[in-house]
Coordinates of C-alpha atoms and ligand atoms in Angstrom, one line a residue:
V1 CA 1.9 33.0 -6.8
T2 CA 2.7 32.2 -3.2
T3 CA 6.2 30.8 -2.5
G4 CA 6.3 27.5 -0.6
L5 CA 3.2 25.8 0.9
G6 CA 0.1 27.8 0.2
A7 CA -3.0 25.8 1.1
V8 CA -4.0 22.3 2.1
E9 CA -7.4 20.7 1.5
L10 CA -8.7 17.5 2.9
V11 CA -11.3 15.7 0.8
H12 CA -13.1 12.7 2.3
V13 CA -14.6 10.7 -0.6
R14 CA -16.6 7.4 -0.6
L15 CA -16.2 5.3 -3.7
P16 CA -18.4 2.3 -4.3
L17 CA -16.5 -1.0 -5.0
V18 CA -17.4 -3.0 -8.0
E19 CA -17.7 -6.1 -5.7
P20 CA -17.3 -6.5 -1.9
W21 CA -13.7 -6.9 -0.7
V22 CA -13.4 -9.7 1.8
T23 CA -10.2 -10.4 3.8
P24 CA -9.3 -11.9 7.2
L25 CA -9.9 -8.3 8.5
G26 CA -13.5 -7.9 7.4
R27 CA -15.8 -7.1 4.5
M28 CA -15.8 -3.7 2.7
V29 CA -18.4 -2.5 0.2
D30 CA -17.4 1.1 -0.2
R31 CA -13.9 2.6 0.0
D32 CA -13.8 5.7 2.2
V33 CA -10.6 7.5 1.7
V34 CA -9.0 10.8 2.5
L35 CA -7.4 12.7 -0.4
V36 CA -5.0 15.5 0.3
R37 CA -4.6 18.5 -2.0
A38 CA -1.7 20.8 -1.5
V39 CA -0.6 24.0 -3.3
V40 CA 3.2 24.6 -3.5
D41 CA 4.7 27.5 -5.4
G42 CA 1.3 27.9 -7.1
A43 CA 1.2 24.3 -8.3
E44 CA -1.5 21.8 -7.2
G45 CA -0.6 18.3 -6.0
W46 CA -2.5 15.4 -4.6
G47 CA -1.8 12.7 -2.1
E48 CA -3.8 9.8 -0.7
C49 CA -4.1 8.7 2.9
V50 CA -4.6 4.9 2.7
A51 CA -6.2 4.6 6.1
Q52 CA -9.3 2.4 6.0
P53 CA -12.7 3.1 7.5
D54 CA -12.0 0.7 10.4
P55 CA -8.8 0.5 12.5
T56 CA -8.3 -3.2 11.7
Y57 CA -5.4 -3.2 9.3
S58 CA -3.5 -0.7 11.5
P59 CA -4.5 1.6 14.3
E60 CA -5.3 4.4 11.7
Y61 CA -8.8 4.9 10.3
V62 CA -10.5 7.5 8.1
E63 CA -12.1 9.7 10.7
G64 CA -9.0 9.6 12.9
A65 CA -6.8 10.5 10.0
L66 CA -9.0 13.5 9.2
D67 CA -8.9 14.6 12.8
V68 CA -5.1 14.4 13.2
L69 CA -4.5 16.0 9.8
E70 CA -6.8 18.9 10.6
R71 CA -5.8 19.5 14.3
H72 CA -2.1 18.6 14.3
L73 CA -0.3 17.7 11.1
V74 CA -1.5 20.4 8.7
P75 CA -1.1 23.2 11.2
R76 CA 2.4 22.0 12.1
L77 CA 3.3 21.8 8.5
M78 CA 2.0 25.3 7.7
A79 CA 3.9 26.7 10.7
G80 CA 7.1 24.8 9.7
R81 CA 7.2 26.6 6.3
P82 CA 8.6 23.6 4.4
T83 CA 10.6 24.4 1.3
G84 CA 9.8 21.1 -0.2
A85 CA 8.8 17.5 0.5
D86 CA 12.2 16.7 2.1
A87 CA 11.3 18.9 5.1
V88 CA 7.8 17.4 5.7
A89 CA 8.7 14.2 7.7
G90 CA 11.0 16.2 10.1
I91 CA 8.4 18.9 10.7
L92 CA 5.7 16.2 11.4
A93 CA 8.1 14.0 13.5
P94 CA 7.0 15.3 16.9
V95 CA 3.5 13.8 16.2
K96 CA 3.9 10.1 17.0
G97 CA 2.5 7.4 14.7
H98 CA -0.2 8.4 12.2
R99 CA 2.0 7.3 9.4
M100 CA -0.7 7.0 6.8
A101 CA -1.9 10.5 7.4
K102 CA 1.7 11.8 7.3
A103 CA 2.3 9.9 4.0
G104 CA -0.8 11.4 2.4
L105 CA 0.3 14.9 3.3
E106 CA 3.9 14.3 2.2
A107 CA 2.7 12.8 -1.1
A108 CA 0.6 15.9 -1.9
V109 CA 3.5 18.3 -1.1
L110 CA 5.9 16.1 -3.2
D111 CA 3.5 16.0 -6.1
A112 CA 2.9 19.7 -6.0
S113 CA 6.6 20.5 -5.7
L114 CA 7.5 18.3 -8.6
R115 CA 4.8 19.8 -10.8
A116 CA 6.1 23.3 -9.9
A117 CA 9.6 22.1 -10.9
G118 CA 8.4 20.2 -14.0
V119 CA 9.9 16.8 -12.7
N120 CA 8.3 13.4 -13.0
L121 CA 7.7 11.5 -9.7
A122 CA 9.3 8.2 -10.8
D123 CA 12.4 10.1 -12.0
D124 CA 12.5 11.9 -8.7
L125 CA 12.3 8.6 -6.7
H126 CA 15.1 7.2 -8.8
R127 CA 17.2 10.2 -8.1
R128 CA 16.6 9.8 -4.4
S129 CA 17.4 6.0 -4.3
S130 CA 21.0 4.9 -3.9
A131 CA 20.2 2.2 -6.6
G132 CA 18.1 4.4 -8.8
T133 CA 18.6 4.9 -12.5
P134 CA 16.9 8.2 -13.4
A135 CA 18.1 8.0 -17.0
A136 CA 17.1 4.4 -17.6
R137 CA 14.2 3.8 -15.3
P138 CA 11.5 1.3 -16.5
Q139 CA 8.4 2.7 -18.3
R140 CA 6.3 -0.3 -17.2
V141 CA 6.0 -2.5 -14.2
T142 CA 4.6 -6.0 -13.8
G143 CA 1.3 -6.1 -12.0
G144 CA -0.2 -8.8 -9.8
V145 CA -3.6 -8.8 -8.3
A146 CA -5.2 -9.9 -5.0
V147 CA -8.2 -12.1 -4.8
G148 CA -10.3 -11.8 -1.7
I149 CA -12.0 -14.6 0.3
T150 CA -14.9 -16.2 -1.5
S151 CA -18.0 -18.1 -0.4
D152 CA -16.6 -21.4 -1.7
L153 CA -13.8 -23.0 -3.8
G154 CA -15.9 -22.8 -7.0
A155 CA -16.2 -19.0 -6.7
L156 CA -12.5 -18.7 -5.9
E157 CA -11.6 -20.7 -8.9
S158 CA -13.7 -18.6 -11.3
A159 CA -12.4 -15.4 -9.7
V160 CA -8.8 -16.6 -10.2
A161 CA -9.5 -17.8 -13.8
G162 CA -10.9 -14.4 -14.6
R163 CA -7.8 -12.5 -13.3
V164 CA -5.5 -14.8 -15.1
A165 CA -7.5 -14.2 -18.3
E166 CA -7.1 -10.5 -17.7
G167 CA -3.3 -10.9 -18.0
Y168 CA -2.2 -10.8 -14.3
V169 CA 1.0 -12.7 -13.9
R170 CA 0.8 -13.2 -10.2
I171 CA -2.2 -13.9 -8.0
K172 CA -2.4 -13.3 -4.2
L173 CA -4.9 -15.2 -2.1
K174 CA -6.1 -14.2 1.3
V175 CA -5.9 -17.0 3.8
H176 CA -6.7 -17.7 7.5
P177 CA -6.9 -20.8 9.7
G178 CA -9.6 -22.9 8.0
W179 CA -9.3 -21.3 4.6
D180 CA -5.7 -22.1 3.5
V181 CA -4.6 -25.5 2.2
E182 CA -7.9 -26.2 0.4
P183 CA -8.1 -23.0 -1.6
V184 CA -4.3 -23.0 -2.3
A185 CA -4.4 -26.6 -3.5
S186 CA -7.4 -25.9 -5.6
V187 CA -5.9 -22.9 -7.4
R188 CA -2.5 -24.7 -7.8
A189 CA -4.2 -27.7 -9.4
A190 CA -5.9 -25.5 -11.9
H191 CA -2.8 -23.3 -12.6
P192 CA 0.4 -25.4 -12.1
A193 CA 2.7 -22.7 -13.3
L194 CA 1.0 -19.6 -11.9
A195 CA 3.0 -17.3 -9.6
L196 CA 1.0 -17.6 -6.4
Q197 CA 1.3 -16.1 -3.0
V198 CA -0.9 -15.8 0.1
D199 CA -1.6 -13.1 2.7
A200 CA -2.8 -14.0 6.2
N201 CA -3.1 -10.5 7.7
G202 CA -1.8 -11.8 11.1
S203 CA -4.6 -14.4 11.4
Y204 CA -2.3 -17.3 12.6
A205 CA -1.2 -15.3 15.7
P206 CA -3.6 -17.1 18.0
L207 CA -2.1 -20.5 17.3
D208 CA 0.8 -21.9 19.4
P209 CA 4.2 -22.2 17.7
A210 CA 3.9 -25.9 16.8
A211 CA 0.4 -25.3 15.3
R212 CA 1.7 -22.3 13.3
R213 CA 4.5 -24.4 11.8
R214 CA 2.0 -27.2 10.9
A215 CA -0.5 -24.8 9.3
I216 CA 2.0 -22.7 7.4
G217 CA 4.3 -25.7 6.6
A218 CA 1.2 -27.4 5.0
L219 CA 1.5 -24.8 2.3
D220 CA 5.1 -25.7 1.4
P221 CA 4.2 -28.3 -1.3
F222 CA 2.4 -25.7 -3.4
G223 CA 5.5 -23.7 -4.4
L224 CA 4.2 -20.3 -3.2
L225 CA 6.3 -17.2 -3.7
L226 CA 5.7 -16.2 -0.1
V227 CA 3.4 -16.1 2.8
E228 CA 2.6 -12.6 4.0
Q229 CA 2.3 -11.6 7.6
P230 CA 1.1 -14.8 9.2
L231 CA 1.6 -13.5 12.7
A232 CA 0.9 -10.3 14.7
D233 CA 2.3 -6.9 13.6
D234 CA 4.8 -6.7 16.4
D235 CA 5.9 -10.4 16.5
L236 CA 9.2 -10.2 14.7
V237 CA 10.7 -13.0 16.8
G238 CA 7.7 -15.2 16.2
H239 CA 8.1 -14.7 12.4
A240 CA 11.8 -15.6 12.7
H241 CA 11.0 -18.8 14.5
L242 CA 8.2 -19.7 12.1
G243 CA 10.4 -19.0 9.1
A244 CA 13.1 -21.3 10.4
G245 CA 10.6 -24.2 10.4
V246 CA 8.9 -23.8 7.0
A247 CA 10.1 -23.7 3.4
T248 CA 7.8 -21.0 2.1
P249 CA 9.5 -17.5 2.3
I250 CA 8.0 -15.3 5.0
C251 CA 7.1 -11.7 3.9
L252 CA 6.2 -8.9 6.3
D253 CA 3.6 -6.3 5.6
E254 CA 1.9 -4.8 8.7
G255 CA 5.0 -5.5 10.8
V256 CA 7.3 -3.1 8.9
T257 CA 6.5 0.4 9.8
S258 CA 9.8 2.3 9.4
L259 CA 13.5 1.9 8.4
E260 CA 14.4 1.1 12.0
V261 CA 11.9 -1.7 12.2
T262 CA 13.2 -3.0 8.8
D263 CA 16.7 -3.1 10.3
T264 CA 15.4 -5.0 13.3
A265 CA 13.5 -7.5 11.1
L266 CA 16.5 -8.1 8.9
A267 CA 18.8 -8.5 12.0
L268 CA 16.4 -11.1 13.5
G269 CA 15.9 -12.9 10.2
A270 CA 12.2 -12.3 10.6
C271 CA 11.5 -12.3 6.8
Q272 CA 13.0 -13.1 3.4
V273 CA 10.7 -10.6 1.6
V274 CA 9.2 -7.2 2.5
N275 CA 6.0 -5.7 1.2
I276 CA 6.6 -2.0 0.9
K277 CA 3.6 0.4 1.2
S278 CA 4.5 4.1 1.4
G279 CA 1.4 4.8 3.6
R280 CA 2.3 2.2 6.2
V281 CA 5.8 3.5 6.6
G282 CA 5.0 7.2 6.7
G283 CA 5.7 8.3 3.2
L284 CA 7.3 7.8 -0.2
L285 CA 10.8 9.0 1.0
E286 CA 10.9 6.5 3.8
A287 CA 9.7 3.8 1.4
V288 CA 12.7 4.6 -0.9
R289 CA 15.1 4.3 2.1
I290 CA 13.5 0.9 3.1
H291 CA 13.8 -0.3 -0.5
D292 CA 17.5 0.7 -0.6
R293 CA 18.2 -1.1 2.7
C294 CA 16.5 -4.3 1.6
L295 CA 18.2 -4.2 -1.8
S296 CA 21.6 -4.0 -0.2
A297 CA 20.7 -6.8 2.3
G298 CA 19.5 -9.1 -0.6
V299 CA 15.9 -9.1 0.6
A300 CA 13.3 -8.9 -2.2
V301 CA 10.6 -6.3 -2.0
W302 CA 7.3 -5.7 -3.8
C303 CA 4.7 -2.9 -3.7
G304 CA 1.6 -3.7 -1.7
G305 CA -1.8 -2.2 -2.3
M306 CA -4.4 -0.6 0.0
L307 CA -7.4 -0.3 -2.5
E308 CA -6.0 3.0 -3.6
T309 CA -7.7 5.3 -5.9
G310 CA -5.9 6.3 -9.1
I311 CA -3.9 8.9 -7.0
G312 CA -2.3 6.4 -4.7
R313 CA -2.0 3.9 -7.6
A314 CA 0.1 6.4 -9.6
T315 CA 2.5 6.8 -6.7
N316 CA 2.7 3.1 -6.2
L317 CA 3.6 2.6 -9.8
A318 CA 6.3 5.2 -9.7
L319 CA 7.8 3.6 -6.5
A320 CA 7.6 0.1 -8.1
T321 CA 10.0 1.1 -10.9
L322 CA 12.9 1.1 -8.4
P323 CA 15.2 -1.9 -9.1
G324 CA 14.6 -3.7 -5.7
F325 CA 11.0 -4.3 -6.6
S326 CA 11.8 -7.7 -8.1
L327 CA 8.4 -9.3 -7.3
P328 CA 5.1 -8.2 -8.9
G329 CA 3.2 -5.7 -6.8
D330 CA -0.5 -5.4 -6.0
L331 CA -0.8 -3.0 -8.9
S332 CA -4.1 -4.0 -10.5
A333 CA -6.0 -1.7 -12.8
A334 CA -8.4 0.8 -11.3
G335 CA -11.3 -1.1 -12.8
R336 CA -10.5 -4.1 -10.5
F337 CA -12.0 -2.0 -7.7
W338 CA -13.9 1.0 -9.1
A339 CA -16.5 1.5 -11.8
D340 CA -15.2 5.1 -12.1
D341 CA -11.9 6.4 -10.8
V342 CA -11.0 9.8 -9.4
V343 CA -8.3 10.3 -12.1
T344 CA -8.6 10.4 -15.9
E345 CA -5.4 8.5 -16.9
P346 CA -5.2 4.8 -17.5
L347 CA -3.0 2.8 -15.2
A348 CA 0.6 3.0 -16.3
V349 CA 3.8 4.4 -14.9
P350 CA 3.0 8.1 -15.0
S351 CA 4.9 10.0 -17.7
G352 CA 3.9 13.5 -16.9
V353 CA 5.1 15.9 -14.2
G354 CA 4.6 15.0 -10.6
A355 CA 2.5 11.8 -10.1
G356 CA 1.2 12.5 -13.6
V357 CA -2.5 12.2 -13.0
E358 CA -5.3 14.7 -13.4
V359 CA -8.0 14.6 -10.7
V360 CA -11.6 14.8 -11.9
D361 CA -14.5 16.7 -10.2
L362 CA -14.9 14.8 -6.9
S363 CA -18.2 16.2 -5.8
R364 CA -20.3 13.1 -6.5
W365 CA -18.2 11.1 -4.1
T366 CA -17.4 13.8 -1.6
V367 CA -18.4 13.2 2.1
S368 CA -16.6 16.3 3.4
R369 CA -14.1 18.9 2.1
R370 CA -12.1 21.1 4.4
R371 CA -9.7 23.8 3.3
L372 CA -6.9 24.7 5.7
A373 CA -5.0 27.8 4.7
Ligands
MG1 MG1 -0.9 -7.7 3.3

């Protein structure tokens, strides 16, 4: 058994979606994803890089993530001889950006380290959080689900009715200028008490400030939990101005990329809610720090999704057990996206060691596999 980090493997897989996923950013029929396998102290761990095939959610994309992992991140990590996951972010810090690639690598090292030590991931995150309760952490979390853009209101209503019948307590709709008040009004009329929120993925950015207030303010009568990222990623001041003129709470997703940006957003009053995604912020450990900061500032958080496989879903579930995650996350069951998942366990807060999932033979989905030792 080798002490410390032994080998890292990058596995590019392509999973067919059960139905096309349509958002303001585009249409996806397969999910290409980079899975990272690391061996630490003889134990194997897995992480998921949530970068998407196209650089439309963020600048990162699958082929770019593979390239930066192979050329820069994995060699630096190997040379840095990390003793555990705590050292990963510091070793990788000289490489700017590429947070999703870094997060996938850190998650694999963390999973492997925890498996080697016999520790559960959710317990470990609670131990790291200033508000964590390792002895009394939740065994379950409440899951919401996102519904993509449909061809018409009838298709939207049947999609929402199906998700509600499946037991989801919160529905998130994708919106953009031209597809907002009508779908929201239609879903609200059919489900008066449903916890409902919307995500714009920055699509209201082209509007001038008065038009933004009119468009987002038109959603106020429907009692939404929040409107997510109406404006551009870097427009924190714009979000602060918009939030001052509408009643629906503003939530940031793409715009929050680090603890420092979180501090800036909170200081500017740019949001009342933060969507935390460990990939977007560079790793699970940074996600815990952002959670802690938001909790002490009285800002609600929830765990967003990136169409993760069961590997990324397991880490999301573990993260979402922290006490600041007071709103339901995008923690839908794997079957919502995949006919077959890459892990064998059903979707629940993992109870085993590490992230608690066993990865199946990936060969039928594998596009490429690179071992870096
Ligand atoms: Mg979002």
